Short mmCIF file of C-alpha atoms in Angstrom, two decimals:
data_model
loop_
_atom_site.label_atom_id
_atom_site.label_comp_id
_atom_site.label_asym_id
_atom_site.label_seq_id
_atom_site.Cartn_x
_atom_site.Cartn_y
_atom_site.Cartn_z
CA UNK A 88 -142.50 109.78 59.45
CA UNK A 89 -141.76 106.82 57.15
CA UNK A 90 -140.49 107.91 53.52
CA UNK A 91 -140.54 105.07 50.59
CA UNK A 92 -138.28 105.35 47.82
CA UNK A 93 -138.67 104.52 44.24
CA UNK A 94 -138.00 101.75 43.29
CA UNK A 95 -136.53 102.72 39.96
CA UNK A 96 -136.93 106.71 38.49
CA UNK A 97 -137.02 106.17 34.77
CA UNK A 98 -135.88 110.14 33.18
CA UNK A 99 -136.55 110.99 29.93
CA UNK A 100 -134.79 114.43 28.60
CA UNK A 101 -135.62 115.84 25.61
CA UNK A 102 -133.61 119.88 25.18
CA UNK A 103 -133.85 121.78 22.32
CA UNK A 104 -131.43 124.35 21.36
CA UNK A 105 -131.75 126.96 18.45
CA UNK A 106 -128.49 128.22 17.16
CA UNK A 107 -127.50 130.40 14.65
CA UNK A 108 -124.14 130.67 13.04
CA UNK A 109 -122.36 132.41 9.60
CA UNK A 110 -119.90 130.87 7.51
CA UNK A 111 -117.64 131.98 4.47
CA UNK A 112 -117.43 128.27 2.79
CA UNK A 113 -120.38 126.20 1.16
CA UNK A 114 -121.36 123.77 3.19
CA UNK A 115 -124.71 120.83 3.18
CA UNK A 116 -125.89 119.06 5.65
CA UNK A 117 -126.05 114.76 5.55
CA UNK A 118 -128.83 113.83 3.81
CA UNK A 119 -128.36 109.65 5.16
CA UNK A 120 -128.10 110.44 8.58
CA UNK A 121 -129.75 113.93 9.15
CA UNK A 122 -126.42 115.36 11.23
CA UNK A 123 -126.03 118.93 11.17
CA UNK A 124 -123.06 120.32 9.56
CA UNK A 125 -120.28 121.44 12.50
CA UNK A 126 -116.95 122.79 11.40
CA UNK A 127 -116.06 123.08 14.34
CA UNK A 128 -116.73 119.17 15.08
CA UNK A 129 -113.34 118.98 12.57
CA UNK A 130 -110.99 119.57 15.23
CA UNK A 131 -110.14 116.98 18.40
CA UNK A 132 -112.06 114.19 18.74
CA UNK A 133 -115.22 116.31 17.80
CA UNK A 134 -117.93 118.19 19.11
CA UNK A 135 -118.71 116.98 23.30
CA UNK A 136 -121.48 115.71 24.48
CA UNK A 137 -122.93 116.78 27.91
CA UNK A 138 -123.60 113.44 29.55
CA UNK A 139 -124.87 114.51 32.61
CA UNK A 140 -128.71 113.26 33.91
CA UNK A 141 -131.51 116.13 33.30
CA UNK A 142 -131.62 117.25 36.93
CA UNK A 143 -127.89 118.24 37.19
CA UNK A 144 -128.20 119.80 33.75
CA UNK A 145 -131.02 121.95 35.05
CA UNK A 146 -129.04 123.20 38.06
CA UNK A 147 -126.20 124.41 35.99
CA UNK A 148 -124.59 120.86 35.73
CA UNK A 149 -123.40 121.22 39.19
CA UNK A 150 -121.59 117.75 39.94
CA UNK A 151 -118.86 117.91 42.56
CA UNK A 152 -120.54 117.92 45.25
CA UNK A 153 -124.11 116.31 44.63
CA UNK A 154 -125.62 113.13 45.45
CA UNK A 155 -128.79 111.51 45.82
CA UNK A 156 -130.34 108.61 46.77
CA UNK A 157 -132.40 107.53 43.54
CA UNK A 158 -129.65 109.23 40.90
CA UNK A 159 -126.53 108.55 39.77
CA UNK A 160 -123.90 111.53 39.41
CA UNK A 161 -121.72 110.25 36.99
CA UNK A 162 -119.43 113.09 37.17
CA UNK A 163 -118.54 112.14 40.79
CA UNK A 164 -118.31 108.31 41.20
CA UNK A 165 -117.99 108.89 44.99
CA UNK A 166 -121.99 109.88 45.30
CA UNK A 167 -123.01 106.40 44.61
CA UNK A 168 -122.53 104.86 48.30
CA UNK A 169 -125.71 107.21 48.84
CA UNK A 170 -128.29 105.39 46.18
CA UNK A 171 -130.58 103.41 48.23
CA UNK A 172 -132.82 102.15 45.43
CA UNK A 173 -131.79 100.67 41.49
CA UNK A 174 -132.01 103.26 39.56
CA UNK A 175 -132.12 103.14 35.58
CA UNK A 176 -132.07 106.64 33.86
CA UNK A 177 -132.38 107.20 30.14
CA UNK A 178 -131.96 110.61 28.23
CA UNK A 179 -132.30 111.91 24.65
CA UNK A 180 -131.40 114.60 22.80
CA UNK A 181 -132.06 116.94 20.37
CA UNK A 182 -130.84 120.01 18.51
CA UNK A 183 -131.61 122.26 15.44
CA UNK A 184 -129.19 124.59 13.90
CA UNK A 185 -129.31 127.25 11.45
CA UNK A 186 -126.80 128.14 9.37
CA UNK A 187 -126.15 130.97 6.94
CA UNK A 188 -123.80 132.79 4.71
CA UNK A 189 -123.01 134.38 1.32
CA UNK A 190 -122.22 132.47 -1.64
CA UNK A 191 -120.85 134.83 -4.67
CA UNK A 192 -123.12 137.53 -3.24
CA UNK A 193 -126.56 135.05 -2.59
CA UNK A 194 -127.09 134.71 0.62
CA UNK A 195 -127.73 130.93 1.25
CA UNK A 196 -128.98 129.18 4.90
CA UNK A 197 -130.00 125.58 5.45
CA UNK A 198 -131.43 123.99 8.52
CA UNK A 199 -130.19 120.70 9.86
CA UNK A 200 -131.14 118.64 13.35
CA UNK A 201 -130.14 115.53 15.38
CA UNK A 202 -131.48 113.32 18.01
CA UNK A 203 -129.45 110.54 20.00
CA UNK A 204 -129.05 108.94 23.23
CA UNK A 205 -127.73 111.31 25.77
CA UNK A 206 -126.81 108.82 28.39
CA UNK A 207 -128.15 105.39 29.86
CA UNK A 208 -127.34 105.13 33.20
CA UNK A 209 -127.88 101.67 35.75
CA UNK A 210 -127.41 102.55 39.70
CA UNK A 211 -127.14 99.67 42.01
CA UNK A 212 -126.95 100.21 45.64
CA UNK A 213 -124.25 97.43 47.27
CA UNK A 214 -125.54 97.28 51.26
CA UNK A 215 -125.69 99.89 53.00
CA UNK A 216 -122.60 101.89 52.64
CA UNK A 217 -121.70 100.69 48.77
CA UNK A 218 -122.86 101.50 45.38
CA UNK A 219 -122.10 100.82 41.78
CA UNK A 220 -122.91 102.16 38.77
CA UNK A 221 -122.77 100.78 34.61
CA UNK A 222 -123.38 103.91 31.78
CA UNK A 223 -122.97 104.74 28.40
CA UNK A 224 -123.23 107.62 26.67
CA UNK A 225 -121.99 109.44 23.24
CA UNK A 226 -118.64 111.17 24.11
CA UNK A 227 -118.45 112.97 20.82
CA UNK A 228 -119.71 113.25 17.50
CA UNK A 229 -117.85 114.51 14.41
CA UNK A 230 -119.63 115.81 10.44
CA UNK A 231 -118.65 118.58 8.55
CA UNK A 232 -118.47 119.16 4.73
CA UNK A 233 -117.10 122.45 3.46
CA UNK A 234 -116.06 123.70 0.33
CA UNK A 235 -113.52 126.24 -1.06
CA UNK A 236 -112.36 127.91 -4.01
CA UNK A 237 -108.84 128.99 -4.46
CA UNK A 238 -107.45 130.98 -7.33
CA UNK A 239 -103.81 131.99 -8.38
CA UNK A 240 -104.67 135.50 -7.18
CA UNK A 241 -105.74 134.18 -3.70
CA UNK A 242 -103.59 134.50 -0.64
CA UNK A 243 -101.91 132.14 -0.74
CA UNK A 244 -101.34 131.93 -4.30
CA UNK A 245 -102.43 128.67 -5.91
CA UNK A 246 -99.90 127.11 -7.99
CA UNK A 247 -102.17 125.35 -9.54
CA UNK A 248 -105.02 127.73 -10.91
CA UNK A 249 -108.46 127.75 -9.69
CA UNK A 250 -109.75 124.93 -7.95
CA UNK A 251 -111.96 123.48 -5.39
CA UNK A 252 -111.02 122.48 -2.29
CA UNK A 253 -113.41 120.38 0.21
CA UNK A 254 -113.14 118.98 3.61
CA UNK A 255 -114.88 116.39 4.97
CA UNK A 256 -115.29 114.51 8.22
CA UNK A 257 -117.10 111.79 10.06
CA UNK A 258 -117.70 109.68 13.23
CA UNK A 259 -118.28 109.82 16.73
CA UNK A 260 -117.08 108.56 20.03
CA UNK A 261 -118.71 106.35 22.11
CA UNK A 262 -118.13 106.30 26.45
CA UNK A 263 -119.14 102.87 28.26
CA UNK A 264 -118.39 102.67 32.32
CA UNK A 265 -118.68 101.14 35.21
CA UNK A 266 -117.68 102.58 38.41
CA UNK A 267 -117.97 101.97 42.55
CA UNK A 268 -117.87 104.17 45.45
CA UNK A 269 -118.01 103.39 49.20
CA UNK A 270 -118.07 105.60 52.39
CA UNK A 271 -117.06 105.44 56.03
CA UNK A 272 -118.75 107.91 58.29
CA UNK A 273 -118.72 111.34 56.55
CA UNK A 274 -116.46 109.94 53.64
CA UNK A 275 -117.10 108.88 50.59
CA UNK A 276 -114.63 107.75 47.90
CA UNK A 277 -115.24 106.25 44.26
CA UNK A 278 -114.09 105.72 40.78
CA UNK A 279 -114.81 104.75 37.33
CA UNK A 280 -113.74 102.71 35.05
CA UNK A 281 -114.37 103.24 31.37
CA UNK A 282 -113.83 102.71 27.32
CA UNK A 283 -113.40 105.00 24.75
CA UNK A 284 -114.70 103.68 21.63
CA UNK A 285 -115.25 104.65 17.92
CA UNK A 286 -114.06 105.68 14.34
CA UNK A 287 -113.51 109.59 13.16
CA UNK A 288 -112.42 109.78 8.92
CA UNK A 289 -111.20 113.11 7.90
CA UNK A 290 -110.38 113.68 4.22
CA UNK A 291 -108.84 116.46 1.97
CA UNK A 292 -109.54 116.85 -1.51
CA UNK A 293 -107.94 119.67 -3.81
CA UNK A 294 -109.56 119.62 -7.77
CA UNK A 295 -108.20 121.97 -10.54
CA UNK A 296 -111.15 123.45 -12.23
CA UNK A 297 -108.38 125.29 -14.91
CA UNK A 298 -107.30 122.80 -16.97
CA UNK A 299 -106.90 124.57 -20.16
CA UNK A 300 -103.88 126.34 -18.14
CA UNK A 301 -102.76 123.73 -16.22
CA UNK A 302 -103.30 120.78 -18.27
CA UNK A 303 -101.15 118.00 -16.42
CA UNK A 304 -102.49 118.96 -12.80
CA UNK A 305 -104.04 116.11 -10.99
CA UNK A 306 -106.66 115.91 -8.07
CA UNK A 307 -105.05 115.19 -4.69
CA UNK A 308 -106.48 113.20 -1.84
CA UNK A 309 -105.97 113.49 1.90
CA UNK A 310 -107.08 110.58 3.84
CA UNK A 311 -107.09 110.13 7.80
CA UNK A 312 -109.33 107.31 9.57
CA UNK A 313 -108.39 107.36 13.56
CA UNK A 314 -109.84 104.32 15.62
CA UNK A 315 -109.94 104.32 19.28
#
């Protein structure tokens, strides 16, 4: 029997996940770039990013031990000596969240969404028992805004009266690669080569709201901008 392959397999993913979450601290989504409000993206380098194709993500993303001849496993660089075919793979992504909590006893909930590039992938057989493969895909993305009022009967105490307190954060991390694999009878070995790239700002800012009390108090401002 004689079996063509593709030529190229063009994949376009589109997943949409519903989430719902509580919270104890105001927060609002961007309205300039429509990102949905994380607070957990304030930690590391942010929230991940699967960057895995759509047909490893439907099996689970199962990726040590999978290759194929018109896909590129990213995850294992060794799988490329088996594509037989270029292969160019392109996915998106997006995702809704709900959030909700109380607010001096009003219960308040906003919606916010994203879409991005999940992952651009270019698979280039080299002869028969050699392959390569260039990618790029968003490694992580980082938003939150929250804020927090503190009194002097809090815990801790504030020595400074009531007053707001807000946290805010910003970026994301970028992934470009390129990586090679050959095999030699029933072994396969590969690697990949890549760059981390981007810009995450964090900030603190602490405003007395009591002034009458503590007239000589200032605002105070936190500032960290991290480049990789």
């Amino acid at each position: 029997m004689y079996h063509r392959l593709a030529k190229s397999v063009p994949v376009l993913l589109l997943s949409v996940i519903s989430l719902s979450a509580t919270g104890q601290t105001s927060s609002v989504s961007n309205p300039r770039n429509g990102w949905e409000n994380n607070p957990y993206s304030k930690y590391g380098l942010g929230e991940l990013r699967i960057g895995n194709n759509t047909s490893l993500r439907g099996m689970g993303n199962i990726t040590s031990a999978y290759s194929s001849a018109t896909m590129a496993n990213t995850d294992n660089p060794a799988s490329y000596s088996f594509i037989r075919r270029t292969t160019f793979e392109v996915g998106a992504n997006m995702t809704t969240r709900t959030v909700e909590g109380t607010d001096n006893g009003t219960t308040e909930k906003y919606k916010s969404g994203t879409a991005s590039v999940a992952y651009m992938n270019l698979a280039v057989p080299v002869g028969k028992n050699a392959g390569m493969c260039f990618g790029f895909r968003p490694y992580s993305a980082t938003y939150y805004y929250l804020t927090d009022t503190i009194h002097s009967t809090s815990t801790p105490a504030s020595p400074l009266g009531d007053a707001i307190k807000s946290y805010r954060g910003e970026g994301a991390m970028n992934f470009a690669f390129v990586g090679g694999s050959a095999k030699y009878k029933g072994l396969s070995a590969g690697m990949n080569f890549g760059f981390l790239f981007g810009n995450i700002n964090k900030s603190i800012v602490l405003v007395p709201t009591d002034k009458l009390t503590y007239n000589n108090a200032y605002y105070s401002q936190f500032v960290t901008n991290s480049r990789v």
